[in-house]
PDB file of C-alpha atoms in Angstrom:
ATOM      1  CA  ALA P   1     102.803-206.123-115.610  1.00  0.00           C
ATOM      2  CA  GLN P   2     105.268-208.879-116.372  1.00  0.00           C
ATOM      3  CA  SER P   3     104.916-212.464-115.195  1.00  0.00           C
ATOM      4  CA  VAL P   4     107.037-215.583-115.362  1.00  0.00           C
ATOM      5  CA  THR P   5     106.114-219.256-115.486  1.00  0.00           C
ATOM      6  CA  GLN P   6     108.650-221.959-114.804  1.00  0.00           C
ATOM      7  CA  LEU P   7     107.106-225.075-116.200  1.00  0.00           C
ATOM      8  CA  ASP P   8     108.884-227.630-114.021  1.00  0.00           C
ATOM      9  CA  SER P   9     109.091-227.426-110.240  1.00  0.00           C
ATOM     10  CA  GLN P  10     111.609-230.271-110.037  1.00  0.00           C
ATOM     11  CA  VAL P  11     114.057-231.700-112.555  1.00  0.00           C
ATOM     12  CA  PRO P  12     116.082-234.777-111.587  1.00  0.00           C
ATOM     13  CA  VAL P  13     118.924-235.687-113.903  1.00  0.00           C
ATOM     14  CA  PHE P  14     121.992-237.903-113.852  1.00  0.00           C
ATOM     15  CA  GLU P  15     125.489-236.484-113.790  1.00  0.00           C
ATOM     16  CA  GLU P  16     126.950-235.619-117.229  1.00  0.00           C
ATOM     17  CA  ALA P  17     123.501-235.661-118.841  1.00  0.00           C
ATOM     18  CA  PRO P  18     122.139-232.561-120.614  1.00  0.00           C
ATOM     19  CA  VAL P  19     119.441-230.479-118.964  1.00  0.00           C
ATOM     20  CA  GLU P  20     116.900-227.855-119.990  1.00  0.00           C
ATOM     21  CA  LEU P  21     114.966-225.733-117.502  1.00  0.00           C
ATOM     22  CA  ARG P  22     111.974-224.070-119.081  1.00  0.00           C
ATOM     23  CA  CYS P  23     110.798-220.508-118.610  1.00  0.00           C
ATOM     24  CA  ASN P  24     107.983-218.596-120.288  1.00  0.00           C
ATOM     25  CA  TYR P  25     107.175-214.967-119.692  1.00  0.00           C
ATOM     26  CA  SER P  26     104.475-212.474-120.497  1.00  0.00           C
ATOM     27  CA  SER P  27     104.914-208.759-120.900  1.00  0.00           C
ATOM     28  CA  SER P  28     103.437-205.921-122.893  1.00  0.00           C
ATOM     29  CA  VAL P  29     106.731-204.064-123.218  1.00  0.00           C
ATOM     30  CA  SER P  30     110.330-204.819-123.996  1.00  0.00           C
ATOM     31  CA  VAL P  31     111.855-206.889-121.269  1.00  0.00           C
ATOM     32  CA  TYR P  32     115.092-207.930-119.759  1.00  0.00           C
ATOM     33  CA  LEU P  33     115.391-211.615-118.852  1.00  0.00           C
ATOM     34  CA  PHE P  34     117.525-213.270-116.211  1.00  0.00           C
ATOM     35  CA  TRP P  35     118.371-216.640-114.743  1.00  0.00           C
ATOM     36  CA  TYR P  36     119.512-216.815-111.140  1.00  0.00           C
ATOM     37  CA  VAL P  37     120.762-219.762-109.086  1.00  0.00           C
ATOM     38  CA  GLN P  38     120.316-220.274-105.352  1.00  0.00           C
ATOM     39  CA  TYR P  39     122.441-222.761-103.449  1.00  0.00           C
ATOM     40  CA  PRO P  40     121.287-223.931 -99.996  1.00  0.00           C
ATOM     41  CA  ASN P  41     121.375-221.239 -97.321  1.00  0.00           C
ATOM     42  CA  GLN P  42     122.506-218.597 -99.774  1.00  0.00           C
ATOM     43  CA  GLY P  43     121.031-215.707-101.681  1.00  0.00           C
ATOM     44  CA  LEU P  44     120.481-215.655-105.432  1.00  0.00           C
ATOM     45  CA  GLN P  45     123.364-215.143-107.828  1.00  0.00           C
ATOM     46  CA  LEU P  46     123.170-214.279-111.494  1.00  0.00           C
ATOM     47  CA  LEU P  47     123.796-217.027-114.052  1.00  0.00           C
ATOM     48  CA  LEU P  48     123.110-215.008-117.181  1.00  0.00           C
ATOM     49  CA  LYS P  49     121.008-212.202-118.588  1.00  0.00           C
ATOM     50  CA  TYR P  50     119.455-211.058-121.837  1.00  0.00           C
ATOM     51  CA  LEU P  51     119.191-207.308-122.366  1.00  0.00           C
ATOM     52  CA  SER P  52     119.421-207.007-126.158  1.00  0.00           C
ATOM     53  CA  GLY P  53     121.418-208.271-129.128  1.00  0.00           C
ATOM     54  CA  SER P  54     122.193-211.945-129.711  1.00  0.00           C
ATOM     55  CA  THR P  55     119.375-214.220-128.616  1.00  0.00           C
ATOM     56  CA  LEU P  56     121.798-216.889-127.397  1.00  0.00           C
ATOM     57  CA  VAL P  57     123.266-215.861-124.088  1.00  0.00           C
ATOM     58  CA  LYS P  58     126.148-217.618-122.366  1.00  0.00           C
ATOM     59  CA  GLY P  59     126.560-217.485-118.620  1.00  0.00           C
ATOM     60  CA  ILE P  60     128.695-218.844-115.843  1.00  0.00           C
ATOM     61  CA  ASN P  61     129.301-222.520-115.053  1.00  0.00           C
ATOM     62  CA  GLY P  62     128.654-223.606-118.646  1.00  0.00           C
ATOM     63  CA  PHE P  63     124.999-222.545-118.760  1.00  0.00           C
ATOM     64  CA  GLU P  64     123.365-220.829-121.710  1.00  0.00           C
ATOM     65  CA  ALA P  65     119.873-219.615-122.552  1.00  0.00           C
ATOM     66  CA  GLU P  66     118.052-218.642-125.706  1.00  0.00           C
ATOM     67  CA  PHE P  67     115.604-215.776-125.967  1.00  0.00           C
ATOM     68  CA  ASN P  68     112.699-216.648-128.232  1.00  0.00           C
ATOM     69  CA  LYS P  69     110.427-213.659-128.687  1.00  0.00           C
ATOM     70  CA  SER P  70     107.786-215.428-130.763  1.00  0.00           C
ATOM     71  CA  GLN P  71     107.381-218.143-128.134  1.00  0.00           C
ATOM     72  CA  THR P  72     107.995-215.764-125.215  1.00  0.00           C
ATOM     73  CA  SER P  73     110.475-218.215-123.781  1.00  0.00           C
ATOM     74  CA  PHE P  74     113.912-218.080-122.195  1.00  0.00           C
ATOM     75  CA  HIS P  75     114.924-221.678-121.536  1.00  0.00           C
ATOM     76  CA  LEU P  76     118.140-222.492-119.696  1.00  0.00           C
ATOM     77  CA  ARG P  77     120.393-225.297-120.916  1.00  0.00           C
ATOM     78  CA  LYS P  78     123.596-227.068-120.018  1.00  0.00           C
ATOM     79  CA  PRO P  79     125.055-229.871-122.160  1.00  0.00           C
ATOM     80  CA  SER P  80     126.577-231.810-119.251  1.00  0.00           C
ATOM     81  CA  VAL P  81     125.666-231.254-115.605  1.00  0.00           C
ATOM     82  CA  HIS P  82     127.732-231.839-112.483  1.00  0.00           C
ATOM     83  CA  ILE P  83     126.722-232.794-108.963  1.00  0.00           C
ATOM     84  CA  SER P  84     127.609-229.237-107.936  1.00  0.00           C
ATOM     85  CA  ASP P  85     124.842-227.870-110.194  1.00  0.00           C
ATOM     86  CA  THR P  86     122.251-229.148-107.718  1.00  0.00           C
ATOM     87  CA  ALA P  87     120.401-225.996-106.682  1.00  0.00           C
ATOM     88  CA  GLU P  88     117.243-223.945-107.181  1.00  0.00           C
ATOM     89  CA  TYR P  89     117.049-221.993-110.431  1.00  0.00           C
ATOM     90  CA  PHE P  90     114.909-218.894-110.909  1.00  0.00           C
ATOM     91  CA  CYS P  91     113.876-217.192-114.109  1.00  0.00           C
ATOM     92  CA  ALA P  92     113.094-213.470-113.857  1.00  0.00           C
ATOM     93  CA  VAL P  93     111.763-210.712-116.093  1.00  0.00           C
ATOM     94  CA  SER P  94     112.158-206.995-115.621  1.00  0.00           C
ATOM     95  CA  ASP P  95     111.250-203.757-117.308  1.00  0.00           C
ATOM     96  CA  TRP P  96     113.891-201.153-118.128  1.00  0.00           C
ATOM     97  CA  ASN P  97     114.281-199.727-114.644  1.00  0.00           C
ATOM     98  CA  ASN P  98     114.058-202.869-112.489  1.00  0.00           C
ATOM     99  CA  ASN P  99     111.249-201.419-110.382  1.00  0.00           C
ATOM    100  CA  ASP P 100     109.162-204.497-110.977  1.00  0.00           C
ATOM    101  CA  MET P 101     111.387-207.533-111.448  1.00  0.00           C
ATOM    102  CA  ARG P 102     109.219-210.660-111.307  1.00  0.00           C
ATOM    103  CA  PHE P 103     110.497-214.118-110.514  1.00  0.00           C
ATOM    104  CA  GLY P 104     109.183-217.546-111.340  1.00  0.00           C
ATOM    105  CA  ALA P 105     108.470-220.085-108.612  1.00  0.00           C
ATOM    106  CA  GLY P 106     111.787-221.791-109.208  1.00  0.00           C
ATOM    107  CA  THR P 107     112.964-225.150-110.534  1.00  0.00           C
ATOM    108  CA  ARG P 108     114.770-227.505-108.231  1.00  0.00           C
ATOM    109  CA  LEU P 109     117.545-229.213-110.215  1.00  0.00           C
ATOM    110  CA  THR P 110     118.872-232.380-108.579  1.00  0.00           C
ATOM    111  CA  VAL P 111     121.891-234.016-110.183  1.00  0.00           C
ATOM    112  CA  LYS P 112     122.346-237.639-109.215  1.00  0.00           C
ATOM    113  CA  PRO P 113     125.568-239.664-109.495  1.00  0.00           C
TER     114      PRO P 113
ATOM    115  CA  GLU V  14     133.487-206.027 -97.314  1.00  0.00           C
ATOM    116  CA  THR V  15     132.054-206.430-100.760  1.00  0.00           C
ATOM    117  CA  GLY V  16     128.599-207.196-102.135  1.00  0.00           C
ATOM    118  CA  VAL V  17     125.377-207.149-100.184  1.00  0.00           C
ATOM    119  CA  THR V  18     125.422-207.994 -96.481  1.00  0.00           C
ATOM    120  CA  GLN V  19     122.365-208.868 -94.420  1.00  0.00           C
ATOM    121  CA  THR V  20     122.100-209.125 -90.654  1.00  0.00           C
ATOM    122  CA  PRO V  21     121.029-211.050 -88.745  1.00  0.00           C
ATOM    123  CA  ARG V  22     121.180-214.256 -90.755  1.00  0.00           C
ATOM    124  CA  HIS V  23     118.652-215.902 -88.452  1.00  0.00           C
ATOM    125  CA  LEU V  24     115.970-214.335 -86.269  1.00  0.00           C
ATOM    126  CA  VAL V  25     113.340-215.903 -84.035  1.00  0.00           C
ATOM    127  CA  MET V  26     110.704-213.600 -82.612  1.00  0.00           C
ATOM    128  CA  GLY V  27     107.389-213.732 -80.864  1.00  0.00           C
ATOM    129  CA  MET V  28     104.285-212.162 -82.273  1.00  0.00           C
ATOM    130  CA  THR V  29     104.533-209.162 -79.942  1.00  0.00           C
ATOM    131  CA  ASN V  30     108.226-208.403 -80.492  1.00  0.00           C
ATOM    132  CA  LYS V  31     109.744-205.554 -82.476  1.00  0.00           C
ATOM    133  CA  LYS V  32     112.871-206.309 -84.461  1.00  0.00           C
ATOM    134  CA  SER V  33     114.696-205.008 -87.528  1.00  0.00           C
ATOM    135  CA  LEU V  34     116.529-206.551 -90.451  1.00  0.00           C
ATOM    136  CA  LYS V  35     119.517-204.690 -91.835  1.00  0.00           C
ATOM    137  CA  CYS V  36     120.995-204.661 -95.316  1.00  0.00           C
ATOM    138  CA  GLU V  37     124.139-202.921 -96.515  1.00  0.00           C
ATOM    139  CA  GLN V  38     125.517-202.796-100.039  1.00  0.00           C
ATOM    140  CA  HIS V  39     129.108-201.957-100.958  1.00  0.00           C
ATOM    141  CA  LEU V  40     128.586-201.878-104.738  1.00  0.00           C
ATOM    142  CA  GLY V  41     127.809-198.200-105.266  1.00  0.00           C
ATOM    143  CA  HIS V  42     124.305-199.007-106.491  1.00  0.00           C
ATOM    144  CA  ASN V  43     121.403-196.567-106.424  1.00  0.00           C
ATOM    145  CA  ALA V  44     118.464-198.905-105.833  1.00  0.00           C
ATOM    146  CA  MET V  45     117.693-201.398-103.075  1.00  0.00           C
ATOM    147  CA  TYR V  46     114.963-203.995-102.682  1.00  0.00           C
ATOM    148  CA  TRP V  47     113.301-206.262-100.138  1.00  0.00           C
ATOM    149  CA  TYR V  48     111.973-209.619-101.314  1.00  0.00           C
ATOM    150  CA  LYS V  49     110.146-212.311 -99.332  1.00  0.00           C
ATOM    151  CA  GLN V  50     110.898-215.934-100.169  1.00  0.00           C
ATOM    152  CA  SER V  51     108.456-218.536 -98.876  1.00  0.00           C
ATOM    153  CA  ALA V  52     108.594-222.242 -99.616  1.00  0.00           C
ATOM    154  CA  LYS V  53     107.031-223.275-102.939  1.00  0.00           C
ATOM    155  CA  LYS V  54     106.117-219.690-103.860  1.00  0.00           C
ATOM    156  CA  PRO V  55     107.714-217.177-106.222  1.00  0.00           C
ATOM    157  CA  LEU V  56     109.814-214.448-104.714  1.00  0.00           C
ATOM    158  CA  GLU V  57     107.547-211.617-103.662  1.00  0.00           C
ATOM    159  CA  LEU V  58     108.753-208.078-104.222  1.00  0.00           C
ATOM    160  CA  MET V  59     107.949-206.094-101.088  1.00  0.00           C
ATOM    161  CA  PHE V  60     109.646-202.708-101.382  1.00  0.00           C
ATOM    162  CA  VAL V  61     111.849-200.834-103.821  1.00  0.00           C
ATOM    163  CA  TYR V  62     113.929-197.768-103.107  1.00  0.00           C
ATOM    164  CA  SER V  63     115.411-195.964-106.087  1.00  0.00           C
ATOM    165  CA  LEU V  64     117.682-192.991-105.389  1.00  0.00           C
ATOM    166  CA  GLU V  65     116.612-193.280-101.742  1.00  0.00           C
ATOM    167  CA  GLU V  66     112.915-192.788-102.528  1.00  0.00           C
ATOM    168  CA  ARG V  67     110.369-195.549-102.133  1.00  0.00           C
ATOM    169  CA  VAL V  68     108.986-196.349-105.579  1.00  0.00           C
ATOM    170  CA  GLU V  69     107.232-199.626-104.980  1.00  0.00           C
ATOM    171  CA  ASN V  70     105.123-200.987-102.173  1.00  0.00           C
ATOM    172  CA  ASN V  71     103.308-204.114-103.221  1.00  0.00           C
ATOM    173  CA  SER V  72     100.406-204.110-100.786  1.00  0.00           C
ATOM    174  CA  VAL V  73     102.618-205.178 -97.934  1.00  0.00           C
ATOM    175  CA  PRO V  74     100.955-205.235 -94.480  1.00  0.00           C
ATOM    176  CA  SER V  75     101.813-202.281 -92.277  1.00  0.00           C
ATOM    177  CA  ARG V  76     103.499-204.582 -89.755  1.00  0.00           C
ATOM    178  CA  PHE V  77     106.444-204.384 -92.186  1.00  0.00           C
ATOM    179  CA  SER V  78     108.025-200.941 -92.325  1.00  0.00           C
ATOM    180  CA  PRO V  79     111.022-200.188 -94.583  1.00  0.00           C
ATOM    181  CA  GLU V  80     113.609-197.488 -94.065  1.00  0.00           C
ATOM    182  CA  CYS V  81     116.337-196.345 -96.437  1.00  0.00           C
ATOM    183  CA  PRO V  82     118.505-193.694 -94.729  1.00  0.00           C
ATOM    184  CA  ASN V  83     121.026-193.576 -97.597  1.00  0.00           C
ATOM    185  CA  SER V  84     121.834-195.412-100.811  1.00  0.00           C
ATOM    186  CA  SER V  85     123.951-198.010 -99.017  1.00  0.00           C
ATOM    187  CA  HIS V  86     121.631-199.040 -96.203  1.00  0.00           C
ATOM    188  CA  LEU V  87     118.175-200.549 -96.053  1.00  0.00           C
ATOM    189  CA  PHE V  88     116.189-201.682 -93.040  1.00  0.00           C
ATOM    190  CA  LEU V  89     113.016-203.686 -92.584  1.00  0.00           C
ATOM    191  CA  HIS V  90     111.328-202.966 -89.265  1.00  0.00           C
ATOM    192  CA  LEU V  91     109.094-205.738 -87.982  1.00  0.00           C
ATOM    193  CA  HIS V  92     106.332-205.534 -85.366  1.00  0.00           C
ATOM    194  CA  THR V  93     103.410-207.692 -84.296  1.00  0.00           C
ATOM    195  CA  LEU V  94     104.156-210.268 -86.969  1.00  0.00           C
ATOM    196  CA  GLN V  95     102.130-213.385 -87.687  1.00  0.00           C
ATOM    197  CA  PRO V  96     103.408-216.980 -88.008  1.00  0.00           C
ATOM    198  CA  GLU V  97     102.734-216.836 -91.762  1.00  0.00           C
ATOM    199  CA  ASP V  98     105.375-214.104 -91.992  1.00  0.00           C
ATOM    200  CA  SER V  99     108.035-216.729 -91.327  1.00  0.00           C
ATOM    201  CA  ALA V 100     110.210-216.769 -94.449  1.00  0.00           C
ATOM    202  CA  LEU V 101     113.576-215.884 -95.903  1.00  0.00           C
ATOM    203  CA  TYR V 102     113.854-212.142 -96.452  1.00  0.00           C
ATOM    204  CA  LEU V 103     116.237-211.194 -99.207  1.00  0.00           C
ATOM    205  CA  CYS V 104     117.769-207.813 -99.788  1.00  0.00           C
ATOM    206  CA  ALA V 105     119.088-206.845-103.210  1.00  0.00           C
ATOM    207  CA  SER V 106     120.660-203.849-104.899  1.00  0.00           C
ATOM    208  CA  SER V 107     121.127-202.721-108.471  1.00  0.00           C
ATOM    209  CA  GLN V 108     122.010-199.797-110.672  1.00  0.00           C
ATOM    210  CA  VAL V 109     118.949-198.275-112.315  1.00  0.00           C
ATOM    211  CA  HIS V 110     120.292-195.227-114.066  1.00  0.00           C
ATOM    212  CA  PRO V 111     121.125-194.826-116.905  1.00  0.00           C
ATOM    213  CA  GLU V 112     120.277-198.472-117.610  1.00  0.00           C
ATOM    214  CA  ALA V 113     119.105-201.237-115.337  1.00  0.00           C
ATOM    215  CA  GLY V 114     121.341-204.150-114.608  1.00  0.00           C
ATOM    216  CA  GLU V 115     120.937-207.311-112.675  1.00  0.00           C
ATOM    217  CA  LEU V 116     120.071-207.512-109.005  1.00  0.00           C
ATOM    218  CA  PHE V 117     122.761-208.459-106.531  1.00  0.00           C
ATOM    219  CA  PHE V 118     121.364-210.364-103.559  1.00  0.00           C
ATOM    220  CA  GLY V 119     122.422-210.789 -99.978  1.00  0.00           C
ATOM    221  CA  GLU V 120     122.351-214.209 -98.341  1.00  0.00           C
ATOM    222  CA  GLY V 121     119.058-213.493 -96.638  1.00  0.00           C
ATOM    223  CA  SER V 122     117.673-213.269 -93.129  1.00  0.00           C
ATOM    224  CA  ARG V 123     115.737-216.375 -92.063  1.00  0.00           C
ATOM    225  CA  LEU V 124     112.828-215.184 -89.919  1.00  0.00           C
ATOM    226  CA  THR V 125     110.780-217.481 -87.696  1.00  0.00           C
ATOM    227  CA  VAL V 126     107.719-216.072 -85.958  1.00  0.00           C
ATOM    228  CA  LEU V 127     106.468-218.117 -83.025  1.00  0.00           C
TER     229      LEU V 127
END
């Protein structure tokens, strides 16, 4: 079965600074990888996904992630964050039919003025 | 309406009550999911219905009982819950055939068990 480890539970950063949220996964089969964001009192919404093809994936709100198969990582990056990016971010891994999508414990990103 | 809708958004119940959470998706998807989100813990997959058949049941206590009457509706029936069952319950849907896509989540039902 797949599993996901998000290496940082909290990441504080100042506005307009770059940020990287780290995610490592383990799986014995080909996987699909996702990053979701959760704002307060809301459900999760998709930021970006990797299914196949280019290892650099661009998502919404200026975020991007890079799939690194040799390091089994899928780190999320943004070159310049805004106050509005303050939220909880979840990395997830799934097999081909989504019957067992596994989520990490989440990283709380706090952007300070 | 569009997307995934969950009702109620908030629910407070005693340990002897019986209540239900409802989820409806308007995306034409063929799979639906229940996840439990507790503080400081990863999302826990509880149940998966694919093409209206239950395909996953991750050792969830029998006090939680899912029902999927059609591809657009999903229920979670609750009875004799424990205080540790207090959490945010998230419903999601996706397309699984011919190729899986991302999950689309509702806003969740915040459950408090007294």
